[in-house]
Tab-separated table of C-alpha atoms and ligand atoms in Angstrom:
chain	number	residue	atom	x	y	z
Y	1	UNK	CA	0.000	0.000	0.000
Y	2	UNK	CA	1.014	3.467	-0.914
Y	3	UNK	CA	0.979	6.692	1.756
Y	4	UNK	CA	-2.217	7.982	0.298
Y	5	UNK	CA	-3.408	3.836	0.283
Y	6	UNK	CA	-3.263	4.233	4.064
Y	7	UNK	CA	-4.237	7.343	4.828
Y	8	UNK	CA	-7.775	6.617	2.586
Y	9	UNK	CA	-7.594	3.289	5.399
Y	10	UNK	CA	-7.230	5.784	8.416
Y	11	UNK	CA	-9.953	7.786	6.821
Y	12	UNK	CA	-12.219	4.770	6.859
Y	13	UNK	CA	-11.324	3.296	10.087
Y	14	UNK	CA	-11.905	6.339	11.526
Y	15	UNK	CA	-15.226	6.999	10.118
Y	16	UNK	CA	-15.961	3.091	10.952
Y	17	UNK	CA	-15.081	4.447	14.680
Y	18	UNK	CA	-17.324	7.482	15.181
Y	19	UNK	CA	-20.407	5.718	13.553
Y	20	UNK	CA	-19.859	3.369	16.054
Y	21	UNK	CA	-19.438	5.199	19.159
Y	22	UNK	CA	-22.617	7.345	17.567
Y	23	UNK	CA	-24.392	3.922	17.673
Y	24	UNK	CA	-23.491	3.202	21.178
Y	25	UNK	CA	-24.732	6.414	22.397
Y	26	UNK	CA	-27.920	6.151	20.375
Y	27	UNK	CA	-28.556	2.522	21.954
Y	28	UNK	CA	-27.835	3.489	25.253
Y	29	UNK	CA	-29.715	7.122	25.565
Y	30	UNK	CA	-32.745	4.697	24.255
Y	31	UNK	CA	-31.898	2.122	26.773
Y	32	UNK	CA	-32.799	4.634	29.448
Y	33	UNK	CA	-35.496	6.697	28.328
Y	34	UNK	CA	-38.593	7.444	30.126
Y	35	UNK	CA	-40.762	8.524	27.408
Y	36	UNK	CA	-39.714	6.371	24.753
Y	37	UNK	CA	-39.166	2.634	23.798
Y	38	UNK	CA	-38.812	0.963	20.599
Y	39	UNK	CA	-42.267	-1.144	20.910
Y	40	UNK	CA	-45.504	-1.319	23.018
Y	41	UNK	CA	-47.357	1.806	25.030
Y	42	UNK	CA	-44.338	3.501	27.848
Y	43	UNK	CA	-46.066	5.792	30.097
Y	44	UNK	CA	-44.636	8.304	32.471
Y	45	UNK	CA	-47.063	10.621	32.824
Y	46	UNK	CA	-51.286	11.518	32.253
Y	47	UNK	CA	-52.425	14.383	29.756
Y	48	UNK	CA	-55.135	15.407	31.796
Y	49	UNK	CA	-56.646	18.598	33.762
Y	50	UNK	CA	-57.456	16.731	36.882
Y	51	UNK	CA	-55.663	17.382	39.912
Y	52	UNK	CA	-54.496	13.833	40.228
Y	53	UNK	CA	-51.086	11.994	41.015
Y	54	UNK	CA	-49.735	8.214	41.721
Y	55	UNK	CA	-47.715	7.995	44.616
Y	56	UNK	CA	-45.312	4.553	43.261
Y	57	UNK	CA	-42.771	2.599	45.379
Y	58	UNK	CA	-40.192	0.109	43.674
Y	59	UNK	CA	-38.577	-2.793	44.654
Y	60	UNK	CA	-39.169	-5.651	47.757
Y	61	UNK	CA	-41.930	-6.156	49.527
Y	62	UNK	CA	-39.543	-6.008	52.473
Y	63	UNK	CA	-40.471	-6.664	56.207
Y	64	UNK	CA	-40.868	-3.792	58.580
Y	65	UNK	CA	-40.631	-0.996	55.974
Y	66	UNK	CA	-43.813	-2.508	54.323
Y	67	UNK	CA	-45.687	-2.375	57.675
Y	68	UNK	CA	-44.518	0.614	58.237
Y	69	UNK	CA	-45.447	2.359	54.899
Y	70	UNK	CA	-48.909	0.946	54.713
Y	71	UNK	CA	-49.139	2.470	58.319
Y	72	UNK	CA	-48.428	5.493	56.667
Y	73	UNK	CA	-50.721	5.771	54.060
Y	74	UNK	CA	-53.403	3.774	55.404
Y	75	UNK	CA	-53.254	6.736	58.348
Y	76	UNK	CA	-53.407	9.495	55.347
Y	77	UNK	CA	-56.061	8.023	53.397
Y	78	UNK	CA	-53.689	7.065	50.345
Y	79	UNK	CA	-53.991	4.350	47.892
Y	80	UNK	CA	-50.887	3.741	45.676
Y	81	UNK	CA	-49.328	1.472	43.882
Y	82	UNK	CA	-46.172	-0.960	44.182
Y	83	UNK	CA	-43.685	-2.365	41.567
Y	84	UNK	CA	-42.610	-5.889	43.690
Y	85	UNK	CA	-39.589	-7.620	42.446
Y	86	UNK	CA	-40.408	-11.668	41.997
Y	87	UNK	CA	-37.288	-12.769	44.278
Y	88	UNK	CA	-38.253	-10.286	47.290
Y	89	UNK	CA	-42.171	-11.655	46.503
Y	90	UNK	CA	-41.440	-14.640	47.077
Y	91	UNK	CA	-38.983	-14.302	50.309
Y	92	UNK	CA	-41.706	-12.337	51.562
Y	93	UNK	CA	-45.162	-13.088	50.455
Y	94	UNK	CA	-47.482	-12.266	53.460
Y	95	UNK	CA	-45.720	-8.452	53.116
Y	96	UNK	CA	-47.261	-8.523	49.424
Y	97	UNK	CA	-50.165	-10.016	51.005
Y	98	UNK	CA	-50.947	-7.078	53.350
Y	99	UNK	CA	-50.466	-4.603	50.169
Y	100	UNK	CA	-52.852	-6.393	48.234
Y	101	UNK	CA	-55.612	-6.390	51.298
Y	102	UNK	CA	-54.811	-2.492	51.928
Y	103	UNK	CA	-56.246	-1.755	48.230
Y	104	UNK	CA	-53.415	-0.927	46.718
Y	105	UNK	CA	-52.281	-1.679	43.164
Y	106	UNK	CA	-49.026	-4.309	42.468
Y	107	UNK	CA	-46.753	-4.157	39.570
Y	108	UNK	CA	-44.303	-6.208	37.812
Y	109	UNK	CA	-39.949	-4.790	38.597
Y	110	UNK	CA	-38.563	-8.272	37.084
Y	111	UNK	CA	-38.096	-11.646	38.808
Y	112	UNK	CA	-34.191	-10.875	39.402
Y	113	UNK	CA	-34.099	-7.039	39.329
Y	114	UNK	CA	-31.505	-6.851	36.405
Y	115	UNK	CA	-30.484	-4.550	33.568
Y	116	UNK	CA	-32.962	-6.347	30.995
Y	117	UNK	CA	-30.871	-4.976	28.261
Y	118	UNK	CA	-29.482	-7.377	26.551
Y	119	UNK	CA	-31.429	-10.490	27.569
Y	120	UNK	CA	-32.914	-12.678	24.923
Y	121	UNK	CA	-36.855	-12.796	24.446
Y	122	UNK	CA	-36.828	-16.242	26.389
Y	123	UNK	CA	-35.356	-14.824	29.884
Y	124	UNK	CA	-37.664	-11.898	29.437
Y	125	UNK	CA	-40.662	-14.024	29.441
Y	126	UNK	CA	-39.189	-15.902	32.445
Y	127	UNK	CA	-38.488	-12.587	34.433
Y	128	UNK	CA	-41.811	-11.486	33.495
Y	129	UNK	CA	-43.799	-14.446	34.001
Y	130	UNK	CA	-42.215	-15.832	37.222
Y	131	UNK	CA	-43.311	-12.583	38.860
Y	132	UNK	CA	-47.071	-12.199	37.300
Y	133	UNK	CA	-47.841	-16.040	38.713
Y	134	UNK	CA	-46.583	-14.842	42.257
Y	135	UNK	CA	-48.059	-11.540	41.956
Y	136	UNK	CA	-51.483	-13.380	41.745
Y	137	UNK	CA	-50.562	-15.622	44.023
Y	138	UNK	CA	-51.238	-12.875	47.071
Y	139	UNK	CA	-54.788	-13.128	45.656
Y	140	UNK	CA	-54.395	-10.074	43.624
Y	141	UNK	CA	-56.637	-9.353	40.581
Y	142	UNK	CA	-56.216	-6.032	39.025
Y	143	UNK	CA	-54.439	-5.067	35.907
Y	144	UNK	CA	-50.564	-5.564	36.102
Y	145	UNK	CA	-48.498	-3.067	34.779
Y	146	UNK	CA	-44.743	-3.409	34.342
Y	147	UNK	CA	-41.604	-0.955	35.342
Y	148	UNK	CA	-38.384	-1.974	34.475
Y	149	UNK	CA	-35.594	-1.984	37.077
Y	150	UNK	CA	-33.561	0.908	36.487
Y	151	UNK	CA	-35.922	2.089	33.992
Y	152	UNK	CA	-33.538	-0.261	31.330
Y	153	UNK	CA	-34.787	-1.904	28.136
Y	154	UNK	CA	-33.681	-1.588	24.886
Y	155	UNK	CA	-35.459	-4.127	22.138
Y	156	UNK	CA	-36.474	-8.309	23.716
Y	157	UNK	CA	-38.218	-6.500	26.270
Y	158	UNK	CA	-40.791	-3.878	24.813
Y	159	UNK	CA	-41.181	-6.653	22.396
Y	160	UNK	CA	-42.504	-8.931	25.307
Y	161	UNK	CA	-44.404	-6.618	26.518
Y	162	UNK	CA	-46.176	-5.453	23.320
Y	163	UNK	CA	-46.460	-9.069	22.745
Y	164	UNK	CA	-48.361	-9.152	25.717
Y	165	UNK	CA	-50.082	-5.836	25.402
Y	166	UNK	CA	-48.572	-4.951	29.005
Y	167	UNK	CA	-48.224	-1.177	29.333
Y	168	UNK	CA	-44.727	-0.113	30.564
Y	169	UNK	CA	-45.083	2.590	33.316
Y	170	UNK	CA	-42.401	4.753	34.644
Y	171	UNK	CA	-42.422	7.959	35.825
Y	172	UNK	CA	-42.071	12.140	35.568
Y	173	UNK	CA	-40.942	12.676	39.178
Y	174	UNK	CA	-37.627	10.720	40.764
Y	175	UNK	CA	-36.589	13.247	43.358
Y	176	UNK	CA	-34.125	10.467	45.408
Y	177	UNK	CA	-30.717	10.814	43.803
Y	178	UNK	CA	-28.388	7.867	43.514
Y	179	UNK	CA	-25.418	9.456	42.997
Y	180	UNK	CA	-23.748	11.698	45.456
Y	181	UNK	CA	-25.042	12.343	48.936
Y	182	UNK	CA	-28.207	11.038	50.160
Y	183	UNK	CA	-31.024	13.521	50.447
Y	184	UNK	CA	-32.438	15.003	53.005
Y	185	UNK	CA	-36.662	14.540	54.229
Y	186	UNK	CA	-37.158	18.104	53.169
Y	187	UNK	CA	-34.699	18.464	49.859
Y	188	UNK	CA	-37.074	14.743	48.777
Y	189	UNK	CA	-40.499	17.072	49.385
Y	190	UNK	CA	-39.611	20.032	48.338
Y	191	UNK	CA	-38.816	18.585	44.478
Y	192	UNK	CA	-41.718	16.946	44.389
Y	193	UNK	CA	-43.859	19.928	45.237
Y	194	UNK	CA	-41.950	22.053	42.972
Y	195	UNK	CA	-42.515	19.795	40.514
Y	196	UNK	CA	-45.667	18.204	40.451
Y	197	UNK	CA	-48.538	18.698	38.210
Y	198	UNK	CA	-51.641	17.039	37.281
Y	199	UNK	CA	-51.659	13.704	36.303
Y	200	UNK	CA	-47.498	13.176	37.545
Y	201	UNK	CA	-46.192	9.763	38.402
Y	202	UNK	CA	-44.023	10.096	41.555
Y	203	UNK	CA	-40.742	7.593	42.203
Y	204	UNK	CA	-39.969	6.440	45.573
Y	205	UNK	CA	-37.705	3.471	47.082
Y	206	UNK	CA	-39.318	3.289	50.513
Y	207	UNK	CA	-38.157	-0.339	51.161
Y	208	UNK	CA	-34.577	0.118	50.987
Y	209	UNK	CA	-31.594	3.276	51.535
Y	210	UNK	CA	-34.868	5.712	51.491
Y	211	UNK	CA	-36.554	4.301	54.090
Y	212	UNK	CA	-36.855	6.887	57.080
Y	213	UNK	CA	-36.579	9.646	54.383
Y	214	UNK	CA	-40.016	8.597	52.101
Y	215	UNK	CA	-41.164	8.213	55.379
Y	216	UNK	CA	-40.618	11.165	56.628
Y	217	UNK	CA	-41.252	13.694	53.633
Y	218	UNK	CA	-44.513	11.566	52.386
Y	219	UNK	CA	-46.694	12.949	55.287
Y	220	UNK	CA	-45.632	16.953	53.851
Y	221	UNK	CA	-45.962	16.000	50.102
Y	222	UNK	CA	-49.539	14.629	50.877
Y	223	UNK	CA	-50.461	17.297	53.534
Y	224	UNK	CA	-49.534	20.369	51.149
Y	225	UNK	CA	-50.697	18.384	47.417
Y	226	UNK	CA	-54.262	17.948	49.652
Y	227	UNK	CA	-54.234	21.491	50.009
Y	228	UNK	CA	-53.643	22.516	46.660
Y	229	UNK	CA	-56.783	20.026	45.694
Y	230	UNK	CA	-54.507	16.964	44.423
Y	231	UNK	CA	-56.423	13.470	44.649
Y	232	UNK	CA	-53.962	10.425	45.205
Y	233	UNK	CA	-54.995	7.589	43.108
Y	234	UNK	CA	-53.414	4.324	41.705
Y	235	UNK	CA	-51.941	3.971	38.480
Y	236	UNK	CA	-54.901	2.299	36.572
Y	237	UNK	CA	-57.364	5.458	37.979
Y	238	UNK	CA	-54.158	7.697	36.838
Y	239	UNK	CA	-54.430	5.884	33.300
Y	240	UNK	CA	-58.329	6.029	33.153
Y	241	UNK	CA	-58.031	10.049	33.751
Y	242	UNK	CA	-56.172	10.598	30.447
Y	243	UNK	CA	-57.200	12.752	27.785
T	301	ZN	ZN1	-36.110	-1.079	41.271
């Protein structure tokens, strides 16, 4: 090869490079989005003009904080609703059971809690299904929705669930950041109320790290959202307000 042989080489290789890196940007920008997925109905917030919002907790049911958090809402009056994860489900099954009894609505997070990325069609269906059988296990009979953990999917799993005409939910509202320092009770309320407006879906991990704060800034973001005329509701009343 001549000098102009491989610099026409370099030219190509390096062209070869920077569609690729575009591609694996693209893919993973997609892999995360809220509002968008490659098949199936993703929802992460309601067009509508009623003052309405969905208080939803991810991940467990866990002993103790699930006691505790139905205390909580059962004290303010609040139905919501409650992505389980299969594995925690099935360590813990009475905990679900108690949800499901309170009136509030359960969701699918996964069997394993993974990055569903790049898992074939066949362990998506596993994940999936190995949670919805347990999920009606408690006794449960509404309409299952489906969040995925981490909010991560990229193209087996919208395919499953359009397959399965299962609507993928996330949300508008995730004031708990899980980088840097841990937020306090009052930095936790005072995004949501900032934020907020009608028909938001609201992201809280009450079973884990967030514990004692969810617990302690739910009772202001209800208090104050009552004032301004918000209804709670679950997820399924959410979907049934939009326009
Ligand atoms: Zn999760």
């Amino acid at each position: 090869m001549n000098t102009s042989g491989y610099g026409r080489a370099a030219k190509w290789l390096g062209l070869a490079l920077i569609l690729s890196s575009a591609l694996a940007v693209a893919l993973y920008l997609i892999s995360k989005s809220v509002t968008w997925q490659a098949f199936g109905e993703i929802v992460h917030r309601v067009d509508t003009r009623e003052k309405v919002v969905a208080l939803t907790f991810d991940d467990g049911p866990k002993p103790g904080a699930t006691e505790e958090l139905l205390r909580l809402l059962d004290a303010q009056g609040v139905k919501a609703s409650f992505f389980l994860v299969g594995k925690s489900l099935e360590r813990n099954p009475q905990q679900a059971k108690m949800i499901v009894e309170a009136g509030h609505q359960l969701g699918n997070h996964s069997y394993s809690h993974s990055r569903m990325v790049f898992f074939d069609y066949r362990r998506v269906a596993e994940e999936l299904e190995k949670t919805e059988a347990l999920i009606r296990q408690t006794g449960y009979r509404g309409e299952i929705l489906f969040r995925p953990p981490y909010g991560k999917k990229l193209f087996n799993l919208p395919r499953y669930l359009a397959d399965n005409r299962i609507t993928t939910v996330t949300w508008d509202i995730a004031p708990e950041t899980f980088d840097g320092p841990m937020p306090r009770p009052e930095e936790i309320s005072s995004a949501i109320l900032e934020q907020v407006r009608p028909g938001s879906i609201i992201l809280l991990h009450p079973m884990d790290g967030y514990r004692e704060t969810v617990q302690q800034a739910l009772p202001v973001v209800i208090g104050n959202l009552r004032q301004r005329g918000f209804r709670f509701v679950t997820l399924s009343e959410l979907l049934a307000e939009a326009q």
